[in-house]
PDB file of C-alpha atoms and ligand atoms in Angstrom:
ATOM      1  CA  MET A   1      -3.866  -6.694  16.614  1.00 84.00           C
ATOM      2  CA  ARG A   2      -2.195  -5.922  13.891  1.00 95.00           C
ATOM      3  CA  LYS A   3      -3.071  -8.202  10.612  1.00 97.00           C
ATOM      4  CA  ASN A   4      -0.638  -8.813   8.043  1.00 98.00           C
ATOM      5  CA  ILE A   5      -1.077  -7.758   4.644  1.00 98.00           C
ATOM      6  CA  VAL A   6       0.429  -9.058   1.016  1.00 98.00           C
ATOM      7  CA  ALA A   7      -1.321  -6.018  -1.416  1.00 98.00           C
ATOM      8  CA  GLY A   8      -0.444  -6.757  -5.248  1.00 98.00           C
ATOM      9  CA  ASN A   9      -0.624  -3.181  -6.732  1.00 98.00           C
ATOM     10  CA  TRP A  10      -1.107  -4.313 -10.088  1.00 98.00           C
ATOM     11  CA  LYS A  11      -0.405  -0.839 -11.219  1.00 98.00           C
ATOM     12  CA  MET A  12      -1.683   0.125 -15.277  1.00 98.00           C
ATOM     13  CA  ASN A  13      -1.443  -3.352 -16.548  1.00 98.00           C
ATOM     14  CA  THR A  14      -3.989  -5.652 -17.643  1.00 98.00           C
ATOM     15  CA  THR A  15      -6.966  -5.416 -19.706  1.00 98.00           C
ATOM     16  CA  VAL A  16     -10.259  -5.555 -17.689  1.00 98.00           C
ATOM     17  CA  PRO A  17     -11.009  -9.303 -18.661  1.00 98.00           C
ATOM     18  CA  GLU A  18      -7.163 -10.102 -18.577  1.00 98.00           C
ATOM     19  CA  GLY A  19      -7.970  -8.374 -14.785  1.00 98.00           C
ATOM     20  CA  VAL A  20     -10.516 -10.347 -14.272  1.00 98.00           C
ATOM     21  CA  GLN A  21      -8.860 -13.319 -14.509  1.00 98.00           C
ATOM     22  CA  LEU A  22      -6.289 -12.793 -12.919  1.00 98.00           C
ATOM     23  CA  ALA A  23      -8.388 -11.485  -9.846  1.00 98.00           C
ATOM     24  CA  LYS A  24     -10.316 -15.002 -10.209  1.00 98.00           C
ATOM     25  CA  GLU A  25      -6.936 -16.963 -10.257  1.00 98.00           C
ATOM     26  CA  VAL A  26      -6.229 -15.072  -6.982  1.00 98.00           C
ATOM     27  CA  CYS A  27      -9.160 -15.901  -5.308  1.00 98.00           C
ATOM     28  CA  GLN A  28      -9.557 -19.526  -6.120  1.00 98.00           C
ATOM     29  CA  ALA A  29      -5.998 -20.098  -4.695  1.00 98.00           C
ATOM     30  CA  VAL A  30      -6.557 -17.908  -1.530  1.00 98.00           C
ATOM     31  CA  SER A  31      -9.856 -19.898  -0.703  1.00 97.00           C
ATOM     32  CA  ALA A  32      -7.725 -23.184  -1.171  1.00 97.00           C
ATOM     33  CA  VAL A  33      -4.807 -22.141   1.746  1.00 96.00           C
ATOM     34  CA  GLU A  34      -6.205 -23.616   4.978  1.00 92.00           C
ATOM     35  CA  SER A  35      -4.782 -21.428   6.946  1.00 92.00           C
ATOM     36  CA  LEU A  36      -3.720 -18.221   5.628  1.00 95.00           C
ATOM     37  CA  LYS A  37      -1.904 -15.769   8.026  1.00 96.00           C
ATOM     38  CA  CYS A  38      -2.400 -12.750   6.400  1.00 98.00           C
ATOM     39  CA  ASP A  39      -5.347 -10.393   4.576  1.00 98.00           C
ATOM     40  CA  VAL A  40      -4.731 -10.190   0.515  1.00 98.00           C
ATOM     41  CA  ILE A  41      -5.961  -7.565  -1.117  1.00 98.00           C
ATOM     42  CA  VAL A  42      -5.696  -6.859  -4.456  1.00 98.00           C
ATOM     43  CA  GLY A  43      -4.948  -3.333  -6.601  1.00 99.00           C
ATOM     44  CA  VAL A  44      -6.502  -2.470  -9.749  1.00 99.00           C
ATOM     45  CA  PRO A  45      -7.340  -0.462 -12.309  1.00 99.00           C
ATOM     46  CA  PHE A  46     -10.172   2.299 -11.913  1.00 98.00           C
ATOM     47  CA  THR A  47     -12.013   0.483 -15.103  1.00 98.00           C
ATOM     48  CA  HIS A  48     -11.958  -3.128 -13.191  1.00 99.00           C
ATOM     49  CA  LEU A  49     -13.586  -2.296  -9.781  1.00 98.00           C
ATOM     50  CA  THR A  50     -16.827  -3.199 -10.416  1.00 98.00           C
ATOM     51  CA  ALA A  51     -15.648  -6.047 -12.650  1.00 98.00           C
ATOM     52  CA  VAL A  52     -13.533  -7.154 -10.367  1.00 98.00           C
ATOM     53  CA  ARG A  53     -15.300  -6.962  -7.293  1.00 98.00           C
ATOM     54  CA  GLU A  54     -18.539  -9.253  -8.605  1.00 98.00           C
ATOM     55  CA  VAL A  55     -15.902 -12.539  -9.424  1.00 98.00           C
ATOM     56  CA  ILE A  56     -14.465 -12.469  -5.757  1.00 98.00           C
ATOM     57  CA  ASP A  57     -15.208 -12.951  -2.381  1.00 98.00           C
ATOM     58  CA  ILE A  58     -14.238  -9.645  -0.520  1.00 97.00           C
ATOM     59  CA  ASN A  59     -14.367 -11.442   2.664  1.00 96.00           C
ATOM     60  CA  LYS A  60     -11.462 -13.181   1.076  1.00 97.00           C
ATOM     61  CA  VAL A  61      -9.836 -11.017  -1.158  1.00 98.00           C
ATOM     62  CA  GLY A  62     -10.030  -6.861  -0.303  1.00 98.00           C
ATOM     63  CA  LEU A  63     -10.047  -4.951  -3.562  1.00 98.00           C
ATOM     64  CA  ALA A  64      -8.299  -1.700  -3.751  1.00 99.00           C
ATOM     65  CA  ALA A  65      -8.103   1.273  -5.914  1.00 99.00           C
ATOM     66  CA  GLN A  66      -4.437   2.356  -6.893  1.00 98.00           C
ATOM     67  CA  ASN A  67      -5.569   6.522  -6.710  1.00 98.00           C
ATOM     68  CA  CYS A  68      -8.271   8.500  -5.901  1.00 98.00           C
ATOM     69  CA  ALA A  69      -8.698  12.303  -6.417  1.00 98.00           C
ATOM     70  CA  ASP A  70      -8.589  15.498  -4.570  1.00 98.00           C
ATOM     71  CA  HIS A  71     -11.662  16.278  -4.850  1.00 98.00           C
ATOM     72  CA  THR A  72     -15.137  14.618  -3.993  1.00 97.00           C
ATOM     73  CA  SER A  73     -17.052  15.372  -7.344  1.00 98.00           C
ATOM     74  CA  GLY A  74     -17.381  18.362  -9.737  1.00 98.00           C
ATOM     75  CA  ALA A  75     -15.518  19.511 -12.973  1.00 98.00           C
ATOM     76  CA  TYR A  76     -12.032  17.412 -12.806  1.00 98.00           C
ATOM     77  CA  THR A  77     -12.288  15.786 -16.215  1.00 98.00           C
ATOM     78  CA  GLY A  78     -10.932  12.463 -16.331  1.00 98.00           C
ATOM     79  CA  GLU A  79     -10.705  12.315 -12.171  1.00 98.00           C
ATOM     80  CA  VAL A  80     -11.967   9.245 -10.244  1.00 98.00           C
ATOM     81  CA  SER A  81     -13.427  10.618  -6.408  1.00 98.00           C
ATOM     82  CA  ALA A  82     -12.879   8.536  -3.411  1.00 98.00           C
ATOM     83  CA  PRO A  83     -17.017   7.963  -3.017  1.00 98.00           C
ATOM     84  CA  MET A  84     -16.855   6.640  -6.829  1.00 98.00           C
ATOM     85  CA  VAL A  85     -14.250   4.072  -5.965  1.00 98.00           C
ATOM     86  CA  ALA A  86     -16.462   3.320  -2.735  1.00 98.00           C
ATOM     87  CA  SER A  87     -19.731   2.969  -4.545  1.00 98.00           C
ATOM     88  CA  THR A  88     -17.950   0.209  -7.100  1.00 98.00           C
ATOM     89  CA  GLY A  89     -17.562  -2.002  -3.335  1.00 98.00           C
ATOM     90  CA  ALA A  90     -13.397  -1.506  -3.353  1.00 98.00           C
ATOM     91  CA  ASN A  91     -12.833  -1.950   0.599  1.00 98.00           C
ATOM     92  CA  TYR A  92      -8.924  -0.058   0.213  1.00 99.00           C
ATOM     93  CA  VAL A  93      -7.378   2.799  -1.462  1.00 99.00           C
ATOM     94  CA  ILE A  94      -3.598   2.816  -2.405  1.00 99.00           C
ATOM     95  CA  LEU A  95      -2.453   6.972  -1.567  1.00 98.00           C
ATOM     96  CA  GLY A  96       0.874   8.158  -1.481  1.00 98.00           C
ATOM     97  CA  HIS A  97       3.293   5.809  -4.436  1.00 98.00           C
ATOM     98  CA  SER A  98       6.394   7.161  -5.273  1.00 98.00           C
ATOM     99  CA  GLU A  99       4.809   6.712  -9.227  1.00 97.00           C
ATOM    100  CA  ARG A 100       1.979   8.922  -7.873  1.00 98.00           C
ATOM    101  CA  ARG A 101       4.376  11.691  -6.370  1.00 98.00           C
ATOM    102  CA  GLY A 102       6.718  11.538  -9.102  1.00 97.00           C
ATOM    103  CA  TYR A 103       5.325  11.543 -12.094  1.00 97.00           C
ATOM    104  CA  TYR A 104       1.856  13.709 -11.326  1.00 98.00           C
ATOM    105  CA  HIS A 105       3.443  15.699  -8.904  1.00 98.00           C
ATOM    106  CA  GLU A 106       1.567  14.529  -6.015  1.00 98.00           C
ATOM    107  CA  THR A 107       2.743  16.968  -2.951  1.00 98.00           C
ATOM    108  CA  ALA A 108       1.996  15.965   0.960  1.00 98.00           C
ATOM    109  CA  GLN A 109      -0.729  18.729   1.510  1.00 98.00           C
ATOM    110  CA  ILE A 110      -2.775  16.950  -1.998  1.00 98.00           C
ATOM    111  CA  LEU A 111      -1.857  13.885  -0.298  1.00 98.00           C
ATOM    112  CA  LYS A 112      -3.572  14.854   2.784  1.00 98.00           C
ATOM    113  CA  GLU A 113      -6.720  15.875   0.683  1.00 98.00           C
ATOM    114  CA  LYS A 114      -6.419  12.185  -0.475  1.00 98.00           C
ATOM    115  CA  VAL A 115      -6.283  10.501   2.907  1.00 98.00           C
ATOM    116  CA  ASP A 116      -9.509  12.851   4.192  1.00 98.00           C
ATOM    117  CA  LEU A 117     -12.393  12.160   1.469  1.00 98.00           C
ATOM    118  CA  ALA A 118     -10.536   8.289   1.282  1.00 99.00           C
ATOM    119  CA  LEU A 119     -11.635   8.192   5.123  1.00 98.00           C
ATOM    120  CA  GLN A 120     -14.585   9.973   5.046  1.00 98.00           C
ATOM    121  CA  SER A 121     -15.305   7.335   2.102  1.00 98.00           C
ATOM    122  CA  GLY A 122     -15.127   4.919   4.250  1.00 98.00           C
ATOM    123  CA  LEU A 123     -12.337   3.469   2.813  1.00 98.00           C
ATOM    124  CA  LYS A 124      -9.181   2.332   4.406  1.00 98.00           C
ATOM    125  CA  ILE A 125      -6.038   3.359   2.815  1.00 99.00           C
ATOM    126  CA  ILE A 126      -2.514   1.923   2.232  1.00 99.00           C
ATOM    127  CA  PHE A 127      -0.201   4.895   2.290  1.00 99.00           C
ATOM    128  CA  CYS A 128       3.374   4.303   0.506  1.00 98.00           C
ATOM    129  CA  CYS A 129       5.929   6.155   1.592  1.00 98.00           C
ATOM    130  CA  GLY A 130      10.118   6.221   0.768  1.00 98.00           C
ATOM    131  CA  GLU A 131      13.195   7.576  -0.239  1.00 97.00           C
ATOM    132  CA  SER A 132      15.034   7.900  -3.537  1.00 95.00           C
ATOM    133  CA  LEU A 133      18.707   6.271  -4.537  1.00 94.00           C
ATOM    134  CA  GLU A 134      20.427   9.953  -4.024  1.00 94.00           C
ATOM    135  CA  GLU A 135      18.114  10.303  -0.779  1.00 96.00           C
ATOM    136  CA  ARG A 136      19.486   7.547   0.336  1.00 94.00           C
ATOM    137  CA  GLU A 137      22.972   8.333  -0.966  1.00 92.00           C
ATOM    138  CA  ASN A 138      23.451  11.303   1.048  1.00 95.00           C
ATOM    139  CA  GLY A 139      22.018  10.153   4.994  1.00 95.00           C
ATOM    140  CA  THR A 140      18.364  12.318   4.446  1.00 97.00           C
ATOM    141  CA  PHE A 141      16.358   9.089   3.848  1.00 97.00           C
ATOM    142  CA  LYS A 142      14.977   9.334   7.293  1.00 96.00           C
ATOM    143  CA  ASP A 143      13.708  12.991   7.600  1.00 98.00           C
ATOM    144  CA  VAL A 144      11.772  12.691   4.050  1.00 98.00           C
ATOM    145  CA  ILE A 145      10.263   9.109   5.318  1.00 98.00           C
ATOM    146  CA  GLU A 146       9.331  11.045   8.485  1.00 98.00           C
ATOM    147  CA  ALA A 147       7.840  14.776   6.552  1.00 98.00           C
ATOM    148  CA  GLU A 148       6.480  12.472   4.088  1.00 98.00           C
ATOM    149  CA  ILE A 149       4.018  10.532   6.924  1.00 98.00           C
ATOM    150  CA  ARG A 150       4.114  13.113   9.196  1.00 98.00           C
ATOM    151  CA  ASP A 151       2.844  15.671   6.856  1.00 98.00           C
ATOM    152  CA  SER A 152      -0.047  14.060   5.117  1.00 98.00           C
ATOM    153  CA  LEU A 153      -1.300  11.564   8.195  1.00 98.00           C
ATOM    154  CA  PHE A 154      -0.381  13.387  11.255  1.00 98.00           C
ATOM    155  CA  HIS A 155      -3.246  15.682  11.091  1.00 98.00           C
ATOM    156  CA  LEU A 156      -5.549  12.565  11.845  1.00 98.00           C
ATOM    157  CA  THR A 157      -7.123  11.077  14.900  1.00 98.00           C
ATOM    158  CA  THR A 158      -6.361   8.345  16.534  1.00 98.00           C
ATOM    159  CA  GLU A 159      -9.694   6.772  15.944  1.00 97.00           C
ATOM    160  CA  GLN A 160      -9.196   8.134  11.825  1.00 98.00           C
ATOM    161  CA  PHE A 161      -5.397   6.551  11.995  1.00 98.00           C
ATOM    162  CA  GLN A 162      -6.851   3.158  12.255  1.00 97.00           C
ATOM    163  CA  ASN A 163      -7.603   3.150   8.804  1.00 98.00           C
ATOM    164  CA  ILE A 164      -4.315   3.221   7.857  1.00 98.00           C
ATOM    165  CA  VAL A 165      -2.129   1.047   6.604  1.00 98.00           C
ATOM    166  CA  ILE A 166       1.747   2.012   5.985  1.00 98.00           C
ATOM    167  CA  ALA A 167       3.630   1.039   2.846  1.00 98.00           C
ATOM    168  CA  TYR A 168       7.746   1.478   3.368  1.00 98.00           C
ATOM    169  CA  GLU A 169       8.426   1.247  -0.597  1.00 97.00           C
ATOM    170  CA  PRO A 170      12.163   2.391  -1.113  1.00 97.00           C
ATOM    171  CA  ILE A 171      12.024   3.999  -4.735  1.00 95.00           C
ATOM    172  CA  TRP A 172      14.593   2.402  -5.393  1.00 93.00           C
ATOM    173  CA  ALA A 173      13.700  -0.754  -4.934  1.00 93.00           C
ATOM    174  CA  ILE A 174      10.869  -0.769  -7.465  1.00 91.00           C
ATOM    175  CA  GLY A 175      10.836  -2.647 -10.345  1.00 87.00           C
ATOM    176  CA  THR A 176      14.555  -2.379 -10.694  1.00 88.00           C
ATOM    177  CA  GLY A 177      15.236  -6.195  -8.602  1.00 83.00           C
ATOM    178  CA  LYS A 178      16.764  -4.583  -6.166  1.00 83.00           C
ATOM    179  CA  THR A 179      15.389  -5.157  -3.226  1.00 84.00           C
ATOM    180  CA  ALA A 180      16.079  -3.355  -0.108  1.00 88.00           C
ATOM    181  CA  THR A 181      18.153  -6.346   2.701  1.00 94.00           C
ATOM    182  CA  SER A 182      15.400  -7.547   4.738  1.00 96.00           C
ATOM    183  CA  ASP A 183      17.725  -5.317   8.013  1.00 97.00           C
ATOM    184  CA  GLN A 184      17.110  -1.598   5.581  1.00 96.00           C
ATOM    185  CA  ALA A 185      14.167  -2.475   5.573  1.00 97.00           C
ATOM    186  CA  GLN A 186      13.482  -3.645   9.335  1.00 98.00           C
ATOM    187  CA  GLU A 187      15.314  -0.160  10.576  1.00 98.00           C
ATOM    188  CA  ILE A 188      12.873   1.724   8.454  1.00 98.00           C
ATOM    189  CA  HIS A 189       9.499  -0.032   9.636  1.00 98.00           C
ATOM    190  CA  ALA A 190      11.006   0.213  13.389  1.00 98.00           C
ATOM    191  CA  LEU A 191      11.215   4.124  12.176  1.00 98.00           C
ATOM    192  CA  ILE A 192       7.775   4.280  11.132  1.00 98.00           C
ATOM    193  CA  ARG A 193       6.200   2.297  14.005  1.00 98.00           C
ATOM    194  CA  SER A 194       8.170   5.252  16.224  1.00 98.00           C
ATOM    195  CA  LEU A 195       7.223   7.570  15.083  1.00 98.00           C
ATOM    196  CA  VAL A 196       3.300   6.280  14.781  1.00 98.00           C
ATOM    197  CA  ALA A 197       3.947   5.760  18.683  1.00 98.00           C
ATOM    198  CA  ASP A 198       4.809   9.115  19.560  1.00 98.00           C
ATOM    199  CA  LYS A 199       2.339  10.394  17.469  1.00 98.00           C
ATOM    200  CA  PHE A 200      -0.492   8.403  18.601  1.00 98.00           C
ATOM    201  CA  GLY A 201       0.251   6.140  21.517  1.00 97.00           C
ATOM    202  CA  ALA A 202       2.351   2.909  21.800  1.00 98.00           C
ATOM    203  CA  GLN A 203      -1.051   0.871  21.465  1.00 97.00           C
ATOM    204  CA  VAL A 204      -1.731   2.036  18.066  1.00 98.00           C
ATOM    205  CA  ALA A 205       1.796   1.477  16.935  1.00 98.00           C
ATOM    206  CA  ASP A 206       1.934  -1.843  17.423  1.00 98.00           C
ATOM    207  CA  ASP A 207      -1.349  -2.107  15.643  1.00 98.00           C
ATOM    208  CA  THR A 208      -0.380  -1.146  12.692  1.00 98.00           C
ATOM    209  CA  THR A 209       0.862  -2.772   9.874  1.00 98.00           C
ATOM    210  CA  ILE A 210       4.006  -1.342   8.195  1.00 98.00           C
ATOM    211  CA  LEU A 211       4.223  -3.485   4.574  1.00 98.00           C
ATOM    212  CA  TYR A 212       7.698  -3.475   2.574  1.00 97.00           C
ATOM    213  CA  GLY A 213       7.564  -2.837  -1.033  1.00 97.00           C
ATOM    214  CA  GLY A 214      10.188  -2.971  -3.597  1.00 95.00           C
ATOM    215  CA  SER A 215      11.675  -5.705  -5.743  1.00 94.00           C
ATOM    216  CA  CYS A 216       9.855  -7.981  -3.675  1.00 96.00           C
ATOM    217  CA  LYS A 217       9.422 -11.619  -4.426  1.00 96.00           C
ATOM    218  CA  PRO A 218       8.478 -15.317  -3.532  1.00 97.00           C
ATOM    219  CA  SER A 219      11.997 -15.944  -2.903  1.00 97.00           C
ATOM    220  CA  ASN A 220      13.083 -13.003  -0.706  1.00 96.00           C
ATOM    221  CA  ALA A 221       9.244 -12.705   1.082  1.00 98.00           C
ATOM    222  CA  PRO A 222      10.342 -15.153   3.700  1.00 98.00           C
ATOM    223  CA  GLU A 223      13.436 -13.417   5.276  1.00 98.00           C
ATOM    224  CA  LEU A 224      11.419 -10.022   4.916  1.00 98.00           C
ATOM    225  CA  PHE A 225       8.688 -10.691   6.444  1.00 98.00           C
ATOM    226  CA  ALA A 226      10.398 -13.166   9.064  1.00 98.00           C
ATOM    227  CA  LYS A 227      11.586  -9.297  10.687  1.00 98.00           C
ATOM    228  CA  PRO A 228       9.964  -8.191  13.748  1.00 98.00           C
ATOM    229  CA  ASP A 229       7.931  -5.131  12.210  1.00 98.00           C
ATOM    230  CA  ILE A 230       7.569  -6.447   8.399  1.00 98.00           C
ATOM    231  CA  ASP A 231       3.942  -7.236   8.529  1.00 98.00           C
ATOM    232  CA  GLY A 232       3.999  -8.258   5.218  1.00 98.00           C
ATOM    233  CA  GLY A 233       4.204  -6.892   1.486  1.00 98.00           C
ATOM    234  CA  LEU A 234       3.313  -4.386  -1.305  1.00 98.00           C
ATOM    235  CA  ILE A 235       3.818  -6.510  -4.556  1.00 98.00           C
ATOM    236  CA  GLY A 236       3.969  -4.883  -8.395  1.00 98.00           C
ATOM    237  CA  GLY A 237       5.574  -6.628 -10.712  1.00 97.00           C
ATOM    238  CA  ALA A 238       5.144 -10.329  -8.848  1.00 98.00           C
ATOM    239  CA  SER A 239       1.352  -9.338  -8.052  1.00 98.00           C
ATOM    240  CA  LEU A 240       0.044 -10.003 -12.172  1.00 98.00           C
ATOM    241  CA  LYS A 241       0.610 -13.802 -11.653  1.00 98.00           C
ATOM    242  CA  ALA A 242      -1.712 -15.848  -9.629  1.00 98.00           C
ATOM    243  CA  ALA A 243       1.394 -17.816  -8.959  1.00 98.00           C
ATOM    244  CA  ASP A 244       4.090 -15.407  -8.143  1.00 98.00           C
ATOM    245  CA  PHE A 245       1.530 -13.340  -5.651  1.00 98.00           C
ATOM    246  CA  MET A 246       0.706 -16.503  -3.767  1.00 98.00           C
ATOM    247  CA  GLY A 247       4.336 -17.893  -3.835  1.00 98.00           C
ATOM    248  CA  ILE A 248       4.423 -13.877  -0.871  1.00 98.00           C
ATOM    249  CA  VAL A 249       1.158 -14.855   0.388  1.00 98.00           C
ATOM    250  CA  THR A 250       2.476 -17.991   1.593  1.00 97.00           C
ATOM    251  CA  ALA A 251       5.450 -16.874   3.128  1.00 96.00           C
ATOM    252  CA  PHE A 252       4.476 -15.832   6.278  1.00 93.00           C
TER     253      PHE A 252
HETATM  254  P1  LIG B 301       7.869  -3.885  -8.191  1.00 54.28           P
HETATM  255  O1  LIG B 301       6.992  -2.776  -7.123  1.00 54.28           O
HETATM  256  O2  LIG B 301       7.250  -5.320  -6.554  1.00 54.28           O
HETATM  257  O3  LIG B 301       7.236  -4.421  -8.913  1.00 54.28           O
HETATM  258  O4  LIG B 301       9.025  -3.267  -7.397  1.00 54.28           O
HETATM  259  C1  LIG B 301       5.885  -2.770  -5.794  1.00 54.28           C
HETATM  260  C2  LIG B 301       5.089  -1.043  -6.014  1.00 54.28           C
HETATM  261  O5  LIG B 301       5.532   0.140  -6.989  1.00 54.28           O
HETATM  262  O6  LIG B 301       4.096  -0.782  -5.446  1.00 54.28           O
END
């Protein structure tokens, strides 16, 4: 059965004490919701993983890193591997965010390596895809999204693929205040689900959680989440205040 998920992506925000405080607030608020209709995850900086893991109930709030290395260990100064992430007690990793692809030149091949290593470490993956404004306007956006998914995920076995959550995040909507309309998002979510169905079968596609990300907030979440193929959100800016984040968590 397909799960609804609302995941926060804190990006490079908060000090460790601030992050611990925010995680505590989210966990308390989630615990207070009577019939929660989605899983909740916080995606925190590497430095925060261990400290946040100590203050949350992992059965109520999942814990994600925002990246992992494309190697397991060794002489890669400054990198953090998937086994290291898993050893903190985190259960998810966000991979393929457009900020990683854009600013840090992460290619489909690099992401494929990261996907494999994350799965080997027992992490579930929130895998991001999405087009730029130029690609939306020149009409290539569907091909771009298909290639991103195919080139980094379609080598997986059906069993492995069941640990993948896909997040559709149009780059032009990230942090811009400009949200995709619910119809625009639904169109792409349905496309992604059909690609997954072609590759892994209808049942796997039906069970795959597909999140929307890009200026999602309490005011627009209900309309987005009402769409049949939108199973929740990956939330940047609005995940940095517990009240805003909870406004999205309770939008179902
Ligand atoms: P935003 O970011 O909600 O601030 O637009 C979403 C994301 O990049 O995951």
